[in-house]
XYZ file of C-alpha atoms in Angstrom:
672
model
C 0.082 -0.026 0.069
C 1.291 3.516 -0.882
C 1.605 6.229 1.596
C -0.198 9.684 1.441
C 2.906 11.465 0.596
C 3.509 9.266 -2.428
C 0.034 10.057 -3.662
C 0.195 13.763 -3.633
C 3.419 13.670 -5.487
C 1.623 11.788 -8.114
C -1.009 14.272 -8.677
C 1.612 17.015 -8.867
C 3.400 14.845 -11.371
C 0.342 14.966 -13.625
C -0.508 18.903 -13.402
C 0.551 21.320 -16.266
C 1.239 24.513 -14.390
C 2.312 26.333 -17.610
C -0.814 25.366 -19.580
C -3.023 26.470 -16.730
C -1.504 29.877 -16.345
C -1.608 30.362 -20.265
C -5.369 29.578 -20.159
C -6.118 31.687 -17.179
C -4.199 34.664 -18.657
C -6.100 34.308 -22.071
C -9.416 34.333 -20.323
C -8.526 37.363 -18.346
C -7.350 39.085 -21.582
C -10.775 38.117 -23.493
C -12.719 39.406 -20.481
C -10.770 42.664 -20.411
C -11.161 43.329 -24.191
C -14.850 42.404 -23.888
C -15.152 44.939 -21.011
C -13.415 47.570 -23.001
C -15.411 46.870 -25.905
C -18.463 47.235 -23.943
C -17.332 50.472 -22.134
C -16.408 51.921 -25.771
C -19.965 50.901 -26.992
C -21.471 52.587 -23.934
C -19.237 55.570 -24.400
C -20.196 55.715 -28.060
C -23.868 55.743 -27.315
C -23.596 58.285 -24.677
C -21.714 60.562 -27.203
C -24.521 59.902 -29.735
C -27.251 60.796 -27.116
C -25.622 63.688 -25.577
C -23.662 65.256 -28.408
C -24.461 63.970 -31.786
C -28.347 63.485 -31.714
C -29.038 65.424 -28.389
C -31.929 67.391 -29.985
C -33.564 64.483 -31.447
C -33.834 62.379 -28.367
C -34.557 65.308 -26.166
C -37.630 65.937 -28.230
C -38.659 62.278 -28.227
C -38.204 62.416 -24.406
C -40.594 65.350 -24.251
C -43.072 63.695 -26.471
C -43.165 60.844 -24.084
C -43.528 63.043 -20.998
C -45.903 65.567 -22.730
C -49.237 65.243 -24.557
C -50.976 67.521 -27.000
C -54.586 67.892 -26.230
C -56.838 69.700 -28.720
C -59.062 72.512 -27.688
C -62.299 73.123 -29.600
C -62.832 76.489 -30.885
C -65.892 78.388 -30.342
C -68.318 78.153 -33.315
C -69.019 81.542 -35.016
C -72.375 83.214 -34.567
C -75.067 83.864 -37.119
C -77.001 87.100 -37.343
C -79.527 88.656 -39.531
C -79.167 91.672 -41.565
C -80.057 93.731 -38.504
C -78.143 91.922 -35.938
C -80.676 89.786 -34.487
C -79.237 86.407 -33.523
C -80.171 83.377 -35.587
C -77.615 80.817 -34.403
C -75.847 81.201 -30.982
C -73.828 79.364 -28.315
C -75.356 78.883 -25.043
C -73.430 77.602 -21.836
C -74.218 74.153 -20.795
C -73.133 71.378 -18.555
C -71.432 68.651 -20.314
C -70.906 65.027 -18.978
C -67.404 63.687 -19.949
C -65.786 60.298 -19.302
C -62.072 59.466 -19.573
C -62.110 55.716 -20.514
C -58.635 55.108 -19.176
C -59.853 55.814 -15.694
C -63.047 53.753 -15.701
C -62.618 50.246 -14.523
C -65.830 48.788 -15.819
C -67.353 51.190 -18.486
C -70.515 49.117 -18.920
C -71.266 49.015 -15.344
C -70.415 52.884 -15.122
C -72.757 53.791 -17.962
C -75.602 51.546 -16.640
C -75.222 53.261 -13.003
C -75.345 56.810 -14.683
C -78.685 56.259 -16.017
C -80.133 56.510 -12.470
C -78.987 60.048 -12.387
C -78.628 61.331 -15.839
C -81.111 60.812 -18.738
C -79.167 58.637 -21.410
C -80.654 57.137 -24.541
C -79.268 54.221 -26.475
C -78.232 56.679 -29.139
C -76.226 58.692 -26.498
C -74.358 55.813 -25.553
C -73.899 54.663 -29.156
C -72.407 57.911 -30.032
C -70.312 58.068 -27.007
C -68.752 54.665 -27.937
C -68.182 55.745 -31.529
C -66.452 59.085 -30.385
C -64.272 56.899 -27.898
C -63.269 54.573 -30.539
C -61.674 57.368 -32.703
C -59.538 58.720 -29.908
C -56.929 57.627 -27.340
C -58.333 56.179 -24.049
C -56.577 58.885 -21.960
C -58.700 61.700 -23.644
C -62.042 62.564 -22.349
C -65.158 61.808 -24.358
C -68.511 63.754 -24.040
C -71.286 61.525 -23.273
C -74.076 63.939 -23.057
C -74.323 67.773 -23.295
C -76.803 70.228 -22.056
C -77.600 68.630 -18.988
C -80.224 70.165 -16.827
C -79.645 71.663 -13.392
C -81.513 68.731 -11.792
C -79.381 66.155 -13.420
C -76.304 68.020 -12.507
C -77.214 68.170 -8.729
C -78.121 64.348 -8.851
C -74.788 63.459 -10.220
C -72.739 65.653 -7.955
C -74.330 64.250 -4.928
C -73.059 60.939 -6.010
C -69.786 61.574 -7.966
C -67.651 59.871 -5.576
C -69.107 56.487 -7.110
C -67.936 57.377 -10.451
C -64.281 57.571 -11.244
C -63.361 58.863 -14.362
C -66.549 60.772 -14.888
C -66.673 64.615 -14.783
C -69.265 67.463 -15.249
C -67.693 70.261 -17.139
C -68.981 73.541 -18.533
C -69.433 73.580 -22.354
C -71.175 75.407 -25.198
C -74.322 74.054 -27.027
C -75.694 75.340 -30.276
C -79.046 77.337 -30.122
C -81.447 78.705 -32.588
C -83.704 81.474 -31.401
C -86.147 81.333 -34.292
C -86.740 77.570 -33.801
C -88.802 76.331 -36.800
C -89.137 79.625 -38.648
C -85.609 79.801 -40.088
C -84.735 76.041 -39.663
C -84.648 75.395 -43.435
C -82.325 78.202 -44.232
C -80.027 78.415 -41.144
C -80.005 74.477 -40.879
C -78.366 72.986 -37.768
C -75.179 71.222 -36.516
C -74.765 67.592 -35.609
C -72.328 64.906 -34.494
C -69.563 64.051 -37.057
C -70.313 60.738 -38.956
C -68.156 58.373 -40.613
C -69.226 59.820 -43.944
C -68.262 63.361 -42.558
C -64.753 61.988 -41.561
C -64.185 60.407 -45.048
C -64.556 63.855 -46.688
C -62.873 66.329 -44.211
C -59.520 67.139 -42.921
C -59.230 65.386 -39.791
C -56.680 67.977 -38.369
C -59.344 70.755 -38.849
C -61.654 68.922 -36.382
C -59.381 68.109 -33.584
C -61.353 68.333 -30.398
C -64.544 68.972 -32.266
C -67.585 66.671 -32.194
C -69.982 68.508 -34.262
C -70.320 69.828 -37.735
C -72.762 71.616 -39.790
C -75.302 69.297 -41.225
C -77.681 71.496 -43.232
C -78.522 75.146 -44.546
C -76.126 77.974 -43.689
C -74.469 75.776 -41.007
C -73.241 73.461 -43.579
C -72.646 75.661 -46.655
C -70.387 77.995 -44.575
C -68.916 75.525 -42.329
C -65.274 76.678 -43.084
C -65.998 80.186 -41.923
C -68.169 79.257 -38.890
C -65.915 76.300 -37.761
C -62.658 78.244 -36.575
C -59.189 76.646 -35.716
C -58.666 74.296 -32.951
C -56.239 75.041 -30.121
C -54.018 72.712 -28.103
C -52.891 72.339 -24.576
C -49.866 70.674 -23.265
C -50.338 68.154 -20.721
C -47.609 66.259 -18.920
C -48.315 62.655 -18.579
C -46.586 59.644 -16.622
C -45.177 56.626 -18.349
C -48.627 55.076 -18.640
C -49.916 57.991 -20.443
C -51.947 59.309 -17.530
C -52.275 63.158 -17.406
C -50.751 64.754 -14.518
C -50.787 68.414 -15.064
C -51.295 71.235 -17.527
C -48.023 72.735 -18.716
C -49.181 75.248 -21.464
C -52.437 76.297 -23.308
C -52.234 77.581 -26.819
C -55.956 78.793 -27.836
C -57.216 78.362 -31.282
C -59.081 80.905 -33.235
C -62.985 81.319 -33.119
C -64.998 80.900 -36.135
C -66.088 83.991 -38.122
C -69.377 85.725 -37.238
C -71.696 85.609 -40.424
C -74.277 88.274 -41.063
C -77.178 86.886 -43.322
C -79.297 88.869 -45.775
C -82.355 87.573 -43.998
C -84.675 89.985 -42.134
C -85.767 88.014 -38.948
C -88.783 90.070 -38.383
C -89.903 89.669 -42.185
C -89.174 85.970 -41.893
C -91.519 85.732 -38.935
C -94.253 87.953 -40.668
C -94.088 85.466 -43.680
C -94.205 82.394 -41.459
C -97.420 83.815 -39.860
C -98.904 84.930 -43.020
C -98.919 81.291 -44.388
C -100.968 80.430 -41.212
C -101.803 76.800 -41.254
C -101.083 76.290 -44.976
C -98.154 74.254 -46.338
C -96.051 75.896 -48.677
C -93.192 78.335 -49.205
C -92.142 82.136 -49.521
C -88.991 83.519 -51.096
C -88.474 87.259 -50.953
C -85.411 88.685 -52.629
C -84.044 92.160 -53.134
C -83.832 92.451 -56.981
C -81.009 95.208 -56.394
C -78.524 92.722 -55.275
C -79.825 89.286 -55.250
C -80.046 89.034 -51.386
C -82.550 86.656 -49.826
C -84.725 88.797 -47.518
C -86.920 85.959 -46.190
C -87.111 82.094 -46.907
C -89.942 80.174 -45.467
C -90.746 76.488 -45.886
C -93.817 75.240 -44.083
C -94.191 73.153 -42.130
C -90.892 73.431 -40.423
C -89.032 71.545 -37.571
C -87.150 72.187 -34.435
C -83.331 72.294 -35.363
C -82.367 71.813 -31.568
C -83.712 68.071 -31.901
C -80.730 67.478 -34.135
C -77.797 69.230 -32.156
C -77.287 66.544 -29.656
C -78.526 63.735 -31.943
C -82.292 63.124 -32.342
C -83.608 59.731 -31.215
C -84.703 57.122 -33.512
C -88.496 57.395 -32.808
C -88.560 61.290 -33.214
C -86.545 61.064 -36.573
C -88.811 58.312 -37.794
C -91.867 60.498 -36.891
C -90.433 63.296 -38.955
C -89.602 61.051 -41.959
C -93.109 59.576 -41.838
C -95.005 62.847 -41.268
C -97.023 63.040 -44.482
C -96.621 67.080 -44.367
C -92.856 66.395 -44.712
C -91.513 69.079 -42.263
C -87.799 68.179 -43.118
C -88.530 69.048 -46.931
C -87.247 72.444 -47.848
C -90.107 73.465 -50.215
C -88.395 76.750 -51.226
C -85.257 75.145 -52.659
C -86.299 71.485 -53.268
C -90.125 71.740 -53.981
C -90.723 71.561 -57.658
C -94.280 72.628 -58.827
C -96.075 73.625 -62.040
C -95.794 77.475 -62.011
C -99.461 77.798 -63.400
C -100.454 81.201 -64.576
C -97.391 82.871 -62.966
C -95.471 81.859 -65.957
C -97.574 84.126 -68.278
C -95.473 87.211 -67.978
C -92.447 85.319 -68.945
C -94.309 83.791 -71.876
C -95.420 87.392 -72.837
C -91.938 88.462 -72.674
C -90.892 85.769 -75.131
C -93.758 86.318 -77.549
C -92.933 90.173 -77.677
C -89.306 89.337 -77.963
C -89.720 87.127 -81.052
C -92.564 89.387 -82.336
C -95.101 86.755 -82.602
C -97.688 89.191 -80.918
C -97.641 92.940 -80.324
C -98.927 94.559 -77.198
C -102.176 95.252 -79.015
C -102.657 91.820 -80.819
C -106.148 90.835 -80.011
C -107.024 86.978 -79.636
C -110.751 85.831 -79.205
C -111.185 83.698 -76.093
C -114.320 81.492 -76.389
C -113.450 79.501 -73.504
C -111.835 76.487 -75.271
C -109.807 75.866 -78.394
C -108.562 72.848 -80.383
C -105.480 72.170 -82.400
C -105.852 71.652 -86.266
C -106.736 68.222 -86.867
C -107.470 67.213 -83.111
C -110.713 67.089 -81.019
C -109.145 67.616 -77.804
C -110.071 70.751 -76.025
C -108.005 73.073 -74.406
C -109.998 75.027 -72.048
C -109.723 78.603 -70.296
C -110.445 78.771 -66.682
C -113.289 80.912 -67.628
C -115.565 78.500 -69.345
C -117.847 81.068 -71.223
C -114.639 82.725 -72.456
C -113.177 86.253 -72.145
C -113.790 87.606 -75.611
C -111.184 89.497 -77.398
C -108.215 90.191 -75.130
C -104.894 91.947 -75.766
C -101.610 91.622 -73.875
C -102.914 93.739 -70.858
C -106.433 92.180 -70.521
C -104.904 88.721 -70.960
C -102.479 89.068 -67.990
C -104.906 91.119 -65.916
C -107.598 88.497 -66.280
C -105.223 85.541 -66.880
C -106.785 84.422 -69.933
C -105.611 80.889 -70.929
C -106.627 81.106 -74.405
C -104.361 84.008 -75.165
C -101.245 82.058 -73.765
C -102.135 78.720 -75.629
C -102.124 80.677 -78.823
C -98.899 82.852 -77.953
C -97.207 79.292 -77.104
C -98.273 77.911 -80.323
C -97.008 80.567 -82.290
C -93.697 80.669 -80.345
C -92.916 77.109 -80.404
C -91.032 74.905 -77.852
C -87.560 75.924 -78.932
C -88.067 79.686 -78.613
C -89.896 79.188 -75.284
C -87.078 77.073 -73.981
C -84.621 79.991 -74.955
C -86.352 82.844 -73.286
C -87.295 80.833 -70.166
C -83.738 79.551 -69.833
C -82.480 83.229 -69.795
C -84.795 83.812 -66.752
C -83.126 80.848 -64.888
C -85.753 78.326 -65.327
C -84.722 74.571 -65.467
C -81.300 75.068 -63.585
C -80.379 75.865 -60.017
C -79.733 79.354 -59.231
C -76.585 78.683 -57.562
C -77.663 80.164 -54.064
C -75.081 79.511 -51.341
C -77.234 76.981 -49.514
C -76.847 73.245 -50.270
C -79.350 70.997 -51.743
C -81.205 73.206 -54.360
C -83.194 71.543 -57.269
C -83.249 73.044 -60.658
C -86.799 72.331 -61.687
C -87.478 71.258 -65.176
C -87.532 73.275 -68.320
C -88.530 70.775 -70.928
C -87.316 70.740 -74.633
C -87.537 68.419 -77.549
C -84.011 66.873 -76.930
C -85.073 66.191 -73.141
C -88.258 64.354 -74.094
C -86.392 62.404 -76.667
C -83.592 61.421 -74.146
C -86.196 60.633 -71.318
C -89.192 59.210 -72.935
C -87.735 58.324 -76.463
C -90.690 60.328 -77.881
C -91.215 63.415 -80.085
C -92.580 66.554 -78.775
C -96.286 67.093 -79.517
C -98.007 70.448 -80.281
C -100.338 69.863 -77.319
C -97.442 69.790 -74.853
C -96.379 73.305 -76.249
C -99.757 74.629 -75.390
C -99.721 73.211 -71.684
C -96.530 74.908 -71.294
C -97.867 78.246 -72.251
C -100.065 78.320 -69.068
C -97.319 76.677 -66.730
C -98.581 73.279 -66.737
C -97.396 70.129 -68.448
C -93.794 69.069 -67.870
C -92.625 72.401 -66.743
C -91.753 72.779 -63.053
C -90.210 75.478 -60.846
C -89.019 75.894 -57.376
C -90.390 78.853 -55.465
C -86.635 80.311 -55.482
C -86.647 80.134 -59.362
C -89.914 82.041 -59.549
C -88.642 84.938 -57.097
C -85.371 85.006 -58.965
C -87.278 85.267 -62.506
C -89.575 87.870 -60.808
C -86.494 89.924 -59.657
C -85.283 89.932 -63.333
C -88.516 91.141 -64.593
C -88.528 93.724 -61.902
C -84.966 94.838 -62.955
C -86.030 94.977 -66.666
C -83.714 92.137 -67.739
C -80.795 92.700 -65.290
C -80.274 90.652 -62.079
C -78.048 89.065 -59.668
C -77.246 85.709 -58.245
C -79.394 84.909 -55.092
C -77.492 84.693 -51.910
C -77.957 84.664 -48.171
C -74.420 85.646 -46.960
C -74.466 89.462 -46.345
C -71.301 90.055 -44.530
C -68.441 88.396 -42.648
C -67.227 89.624 -39.025
C -63.843 88.625 -37.545
C -64.579 88.324 -33.638
C -60.846 88.934 -33.050
C -60.568 92.380 -34.630
C -64.164 93.403 -35.245
C -63.611 93.911 -38.762
C -66.821 93.402 -41.179
C -66.266 92.572 -44.676
C -69.437 92.896 -46.878
C -70.155 90.321 -49.703
C -70.300 91.658 -53.215
C -73.207 90.572 -55.382
C -72.738 88.626 -58.430
C -74.376 90.011 -61.380
C -76.064 87.773 -63.870
C -75.833 88.144 -67.603
C -78.626 90.563 -68.820
C -81.396 89.126 -70.937
C -80.741 89.509 -74.659
C -82.894 90.832 -77.311
C -85.339 92.697 -74.937
C -86.128 96.275 -75.688
C -86.794 98.533 -72.765
C -90.222 99.517 -74.185
C -91.548 95.970 -74.574
C -90.333 95.121 -70.958
C -92.276 97.996 -69.776
C -95.500 96.729 -71.364
C -95.168 93.392 -69.740
C -94.646 95.110 -66.330
C -97.582 97.510 -67.031
C -99.811 94.472 -67.670
C -98.593 93.032 -64.308
C -99.502 96.302 -62.649
C -102.990 95.871 -63.712
C -103.232 92.595 -61.858
C -102.732 94.326 -58.495
C -103.840 97.891 -59.177
C -106.823 97.791 -61.500
C -110.300 96.627 -60.249
C -110.193 93.906 -63.010
C -106.994 92.327 -61.699
C -106.963 88.938 -60.250
C -105.022 90.288 -57.181
C -106.741 93.623 -56.779
C -108.584 92.718 -53.567
C -105.409 92.143 -51.847
C -103.585 95.231 -53.162
C -106.341 97.743 -53.649
C -105.290 100.042 -50.650
C -101.616 99.386 -50.693
C -99.817 102.757 -50.260
C -97.124 101.699 -52.791
C -97.122 100.560 -56.399
C -96.845 96.880 -57.222
C -96.886 94.640 -60.206
C -97.726 90.980 -59.796
C -99.219 87.704 -61.240
C -101.552 85.144 -59.814
C -101.504 81.475 -60.476
C -103.460 78.396 -59.824
C -101.478 75.288 -60.698
C -103.568 72.209 -61.405
C -102.690 68.939 -59.357
C -105.326 66.864 -61.384
C -106.843 68.164 -64.762
C -110.382 67.867 -65.951
C -111.440 64.828 -68.154
C -112.306 65.562 -71.809
C -116.119 65.059 -71.053
C -116.020 67.222 -67.859
C -117.284 70.822 -68.504
C -117.623 72.014 -64.843
C -114.754 71.970 -62.497
C -115.354 70.522 -59.075
C -115.861 72.710 -56.187
C -112.966 73.545 -53.638
C -114.700 71.661 -50.788
C -115.587 68.628 -52.830
C -112.049 67.999 -53.880
C -109.895 66.003 -51.552
C -107.143 68.041 -50.053
C -104.351 66.184 -51.845
C -106.013 66.902 -55.238
C -106.824 70.496 -54.740
C -104.948 73.120 -56.919
C -101.880 74.987 -55.555
C -102.118 78.700 -55.135
C -99.248 80.886 -56.490
C -98.409 84.429 -56.722
C -95.374 86.387 -57.795
C -94.905 90.291 -57.476
C -92.367 93.105 -56.916
C -92.699 96.704 -55.478
C -92.413 99.499 -55.865
C -92.726 99.359 -59.611
C -90.452 102.381 -60.427
C -87.621 101.377 -57.941
C -88.111 97.795 -56.993
C -86.797 96.843 -53.489
C -88.672 93.523 -53.031
C -89.524 90.593 -55.285
C -91.581 87.911 -54.053
C -92.788 84.307 -54.817
C -95.429 82.484 -52.784
C -96.808 79.103 -52.999
C -99.458 77.565 -50.943
C -100.015 73.889 -51.443
C -103.583 72.614 -52.228
C -104.951 75.982 -51.004
C -106.982 76.944 -54.064
C -106.517 80.278 -55.967
C -103.593 82.480 -55.986
C -105.459 85.785 -55.813
C -107.428 84.822 -52.710
C -104.780 82.769 -50.935
C -101.257 83.538 -52.098
C -101.546 87.360 -52.932
C -102.642 88.144 -49.280
C -99.574 86.471 -48.072
C -97.480 88.451 -50.331
C -99.286 91.825 -49.421
C -98.582 91.269 -45.776
C -94.824 90.512 -46.478
C -94.452 93.508 -48.623
C -96.385 95.728 -46.085
C -93.674 94.643 -43.445
C -90.782 95.285 -45.564
C -91.727 98.441 -47.384
C -93.692 100.114 -44.480
C -92.192 98.518 -41.345
C -95.775 97.130 -40.450
C -98.555 94.944 -41.760
C -101.612 96.963 -42.951
C -103.291 94.032 -44.633
C -104.648 91.861 -42.072
C -106.718 89.312 -43.733
C -106.517 85.737 -42.369
C -104.762 83.715 -44.943
C -105.992 80.427 -43.587
C -109.563 81.264 -44.188
C -109.167 82.970 -47.634
C -109.267 79.751 -49.503
C -112.439 78.697 -47.743
C -114.089 82.046 -48.391
C -113.249 82.098 -52.028
C -114.587 78.521 -52.514
C -117.827 79.597 -50.582
C -118.136 82.719 -52.697
C -117.720 80.476 -55.884
C -120.394 78.282 -54.861
C -122.769 80.882 -54.248
C -122.130 82.527 -57.469
C -121.460 80.322 -60.395
C -120.456 83.216 -62.429
C -117.437 83.662 -60.429
C -114.406 82.493 -62.191
C -112.217 79.623 -61.111
C -109.144 81.858 -61.412
C -109.437 83.889 -58.040
C -110.946 87.298 -57.755
C -111.681 87.643 -61.431
C -114.262 90.569 -61.815
C -117.330 90.738 -63.945
C -116.956 90.604 -67.669
C -117.805 94.468 -68.173
C -114.618 95.449 -66.120
C -111.918 96.380 -68.695
C -108.342 97.195 -68.018
C -107.443 100.837 -68.827
C -105.562 101.697 -71.960
C -102.139 100.289 -72.114
C -100.297 103.443 -71.016
C -98.162 102.998 -67.921
C -99.370 104.920 -64.892
C -97.108 107.654 -63.546
C -95.524 105.220 -61.028
C -94.430 102.964 -63.819
C -92.876 105.599 -66.088
C -89.755 104.070 -67.788
C -86.670 105.246 -66.225
């Protein structure tokens, strides 16, 4: 057996001290090089951070620490021409939720219903807004809280982390229904809105103009968003506000509308459905634009509930329908002054040309009767008496002599058949038919009988109340005119500077002599100022000169075998004639031109003309002198017609022995 000493000497014998030292030295050198390399990389990184790219990383650090939160601008106000508010911003309480701070959002929303009125639409709109923004940013759940709702919530606010009641602004419309169709309303920004707008322009905003002036002049009213710099922690939670950079408020707009005139026009229509457009012929400014029935725009500001919206859509009177811009109606006899202008222009008649009216006429080779509203006929009539008494046979003959092509040319110059271009959205252009149009749409040729119907404003021809008002303004200006518009001036709330809006002139009518234009205007004066005129009853005591034309547009015509028109009361309301009236005043220096249509109301002279008279009184005199109740006028006219079969279907037509005076303009209409 070996001894311990001999065993240790054996281990020592097998050790290689040199190799071990070399290995250890190599490892130390490798570790040192690695450490030096890492120190070099760290030094290089520090040099890059602190010296080379210091500005870049400093900015990135600030971005992580600070958040830019948008501040919604104050929407511009809308005034009428005299400074009366049409759209304003009222202070309100707003219920906001910061999603990041709410542990259980569904439970929070459900519990809030016990203290604040919340509809399914409020919650759906909130979720949509929340989806489009970061969770650390507060989102409005409901605006315009009542004082009672605020008090109930404040008593229980400790139960709702992340929910705040803040002060805000809500859009308000002082005239309510009266100007809803022209001013419009604001509403929540939809997906369709986001698709067409610049997102940067609407940072912090939740509403956008949806209709009327609110929509067409959105860029002026909106303003520019501001920002506030908020310091946040690593999780993105706001800690404190560092800096605020306010945006710019929207521009204040002055409309050409006269709020008082708008209310008078609204009242003058009474319970009738229809439209009124009053325009200043000297510059194209819209003075009043009424569409009845109307609606309350406040319903749409915070989002109308589905049941209420469905009720408006299903209402047979169509309160959401802007009749003044979208309603297309046969113009009826109101087209006759324009037809007379065409006939004189092309010399197919002269002012003294006599045409015999027997009560009906037929085209050569046809047995179809084209009747005059006066079944026994007017006898021989010229331009003055034909317009004053609204003789249909005269204008059948005038249209036949003109032909569709020449009618289309002149009526087109007056603006019929195309939108006027008013600075309010969603305007229709009506329909001015032509041979080419009928061939394209119906694949048929144009028939002579269709030309005759066109001569009295029936058939395919349709116009909007705005087109009729513009055409009347061009008559008043003896062929001149301006593009209709509602924007009167723009005011900068920051500087107080006000910039007016220059009117845009329209091309003058071509081929019209001043003398012939005055003859048409003289004939229109007979309508309102001579005892034989169809609107004389409404204007007989007016202290200003006027020129107009009544119209009664058929909704359903007589059958060929029928010789007597049904009475007003015996006709279902939806089949009754529309009542129309156009006019301007004063004749020698026009300040207002007007078009009125009352749906299914009867005759223009007994229903529509009194409406126009009250509006003209208000604008020209500052008060209404004519106080006839327009809602009862149609019934009174119908009762009178039933009691006296000789009374004309055309409103207010006098006895046959009443003839207009010679065709020499009265002093008020002396050519300028």
